[in-house]
Amino acid sequence: MALSVQEFWQLVVASGLHDEENCRRLADAFANARDAGQVPRTVQLPEWMINTRAMTRYQAKVLLAGRPGPFVYGDYLVTDRLEGAGATGLFRALHRPTGVNCSLYFLSEKAVIDPSVVTAIIALTNSASVTSLATPYLTHCHTLVDLGSYKFLVIDELPVGTLAARLAGNTAIGSKEAARVLCQITEGLARLHAAQQVHGAIRPDRVWLSPDGGARLANFPLARNPLALVGAHVTWDVEPEGIDYCPPECTSGEIPTPRGDIYSLGCTLYHMLSGRVPFPGDDPQQTLQAQRSIMPPPLDQVNPAVPKTMAGWVARMMAKTPSARYDDAGQLAAALAPLAKQFGMTAETSVAPPERMKLENYLIASGAMAAHAEVAAATATPIMFAPHDMASPTAAMIARHQQSRHKKLPLILGGVAALVVMGGAATFWLVAGKGSQQTARPIDTPLPSSQQSLPASDIASTNTAVGDMAPSSISGNSNSAESTPIATEPAVSVDTVVGLDATMWASPTHGPRLNLAYVVPGAEVIVALRPAQWIGNGEMEKILDKRTSGWLGQFISEELVGLLDTPLAGIDRVIIAILDSADGSPRWALVATLKEPHDLDALLAKWGQPESQEKEGISFYSQGAKAYYLPAAGEGRTIVIGPTELITEEVIPAGHDTPALTRELETLLAASDGDRDLTILASPSILLTGSKAWLPGVAGRLRVPLELFLAGDRPADAAEPTRPDSTASTVAPRAIDVSSQGLPKAILASAHLTEADVFAELRIYIEPNQPAQALARVYREHVARLPKQASDYIRTLALSDYSRDVLFGFPLMVEQFGRYTVVGTDTRQIVLRAYLPSMAAHNLALGLHLALLERER
């Protein structure tokens, strides 16, 4: 639905950005400027308000998505969301009483409801503040603000980006720039070491860079998730991103020391000067082994432009024996003193930034926080900023996983029924329903009018911090299939709820969240595929065989390849957005990222020579209701295809900006893992639409199983209502309603397949007032009921000789899936995970395909 001007002003008032009187003044000013010819007729009200600084682009994006923020949190006005490596869960804000720009880090629901956690975080904040206040080379956390439902940490305004972004694309930086960054990081680290604090997470995404070349080392809470620092065992940071910088003595979870920080800083400097990590590779086990026993190639050999003096510093910093390194950052800073002086780094310049002190003094004067002299006296012990639970993928854990590889599941067939069904529901129409052309209409907001909960967009407007949802917050093993755990006995019973740190079900991947750049707004379902990484996987080849997966396999292996004029091996990623339309029928748009630049002439020929056009000076191609856009920033590897009006009015003007999503979808998007083979982000409300076009033909049979699995609001004595697309009468016991309609507002399903195992995960969003543990048990019961439901359905079919043997075993497949599924909670999410032998994937796909094709009795 498109927002009217009146609705837009109502949202502005509700958001707290402007009161009614100020809105009237702004409306009059806009009208007068138009009448006077000062504002072209093509400039709309939101754009004018951005240009006149009445609101920020981020605020306008959220409002146009139909959601009134919130933007105002006490004295703080949120102006933007930070994105990129190291910025998860961070928002730019203005402290209105002082006019000082700052950053806000929202805490998760656990911190909001647990007073002991809040107390521990306040102590961490106080200890960190004492250390970082007087130096410009550490990020500074001022205070924790408690607004009841919202709790957040106030941090200095952060620079524009991180060193990780600067190094993206394996690009080395010059020796002079690297030396300046090294001196500044070392100075900040020396403050920590002098206070007997160890950083424990030094790596490029923990270093923030400003345009003038200034560098700040991330301090609390940016170095680590603050909740991971509360009551945890103190070990080195061996998250996937940290393995490339992990000291050899800490590869098995040992207590960190300042010399370990020196080693990580050496690895970071090596990366800066060479453009690559010291030990490249995708296998964490091999990287950890290399950290223990191998010296990387000398820097002056990898990059002859590196001065021998700097190469010597790196060699000493990365010595395998801790005693051979600098004792701490203070000793290293002394060695770098002559160089630091060349960059103007003296005692006189190493002072707190004025804006920091302005905000700090206001907070103290207003009673919002204690003076640091009092804080220092109240802080009992120094804080070690490196705690981490022992479920991280350390060498010891990898060894334990290796031992488990000698065990085998006593299974012949198995599967992840809910995930496959969801995938079928999301993509069936791409082939089965494409016979008729759809009439497109503009979508001005990312949600249909039937959706009551408008978006989420980019702000942590709930009690859950985005950072706590990231895949890295779930302990896991390495990416290697050889270390994937397999059990010999069923690990859970029907009434068991297992925590997410259960080692045997740890995630096999630890990728960044899905990047939705260039995805059209308004999608009800988003499907992400990684075709190139399927090549060479025999099990995946069986799944893509159209005899196994029918229309789905045919679409991926034939039609997608034809549309992009690229074999699967050349398609790195495809994101398909499925949208509603005026008549209720779905439309689609996709963003494809290729491994190599495309051949434009070949593509245009494949697309039937579409007409070249321009929008705001940017070229695209159109043919009928379809547009083809090749973003310049994609360097010839990105292809965007979708309805013409959405490409021209939404995608091209937005550039790299991601579309606004509902709050629930945004929360689950933060928990996505872009490295997995298949990911589906969806609003289950599509199952309630009156249109059958979403599930055409025999795919209509999927609606009832999906509703039964995802919802839990039917009383035990209520039979399933008869529907045109229903083939079975299934009774569901009474459970807890997860939304006003019995369906959750968002789900995230994903799967990853190796030659040995298939891993599947389903995340279900729950409301803040829903009992998480009780809901987890409800879904555990839903899993337990799947075999009976599958058996009841099979009995309604007139099985052919071809299908009989497979479908008689289908309930057993589902039963084995249930026995090896664990259910847990992650803040406001129910999480179901399963590990099964890889053959389970193609057997289940075949069974589901045949079950849909067989006719009823």
Coordinates of C-alpha atoms in Angstrom, one line a residue, residues 31-32 57 68 75 129 131 162 165 231 350 392 419 434 478 550 568 642 682:
A31 CA 3.8 24.0 -0.3
N32 CA 5.2 27.5 -0.4
R57 CA 17.3 9.3 5.0
P68 CA 6.7 5.2 13.3
D75 CA 17.6 12.1 25.4
S129 CA 35.3 3.9 30.7
T131 CA 40.6 3.0 30.7
T162 CA 36.3 -0.5 9.9
A165 CA 36.1 -2.8 5.0
G231 CA 30.1 -15.0 33.9
S350 CA 46.9 12.0 23.0
S392 CA 33.9 -22.1 20.3
L419 CA 12.3 -27.1 5.5
K434 CA 4.2 -19.1 -14.7
S478 CA 34.4 -25.8 11.6
G550 CA 10.5 -32.1 -10.2
L568 CA 25.6 -23.3 -12.1
G642 CA 12.2 -7.8 -11.8
A682 CA 9.2 -15.6 4.9

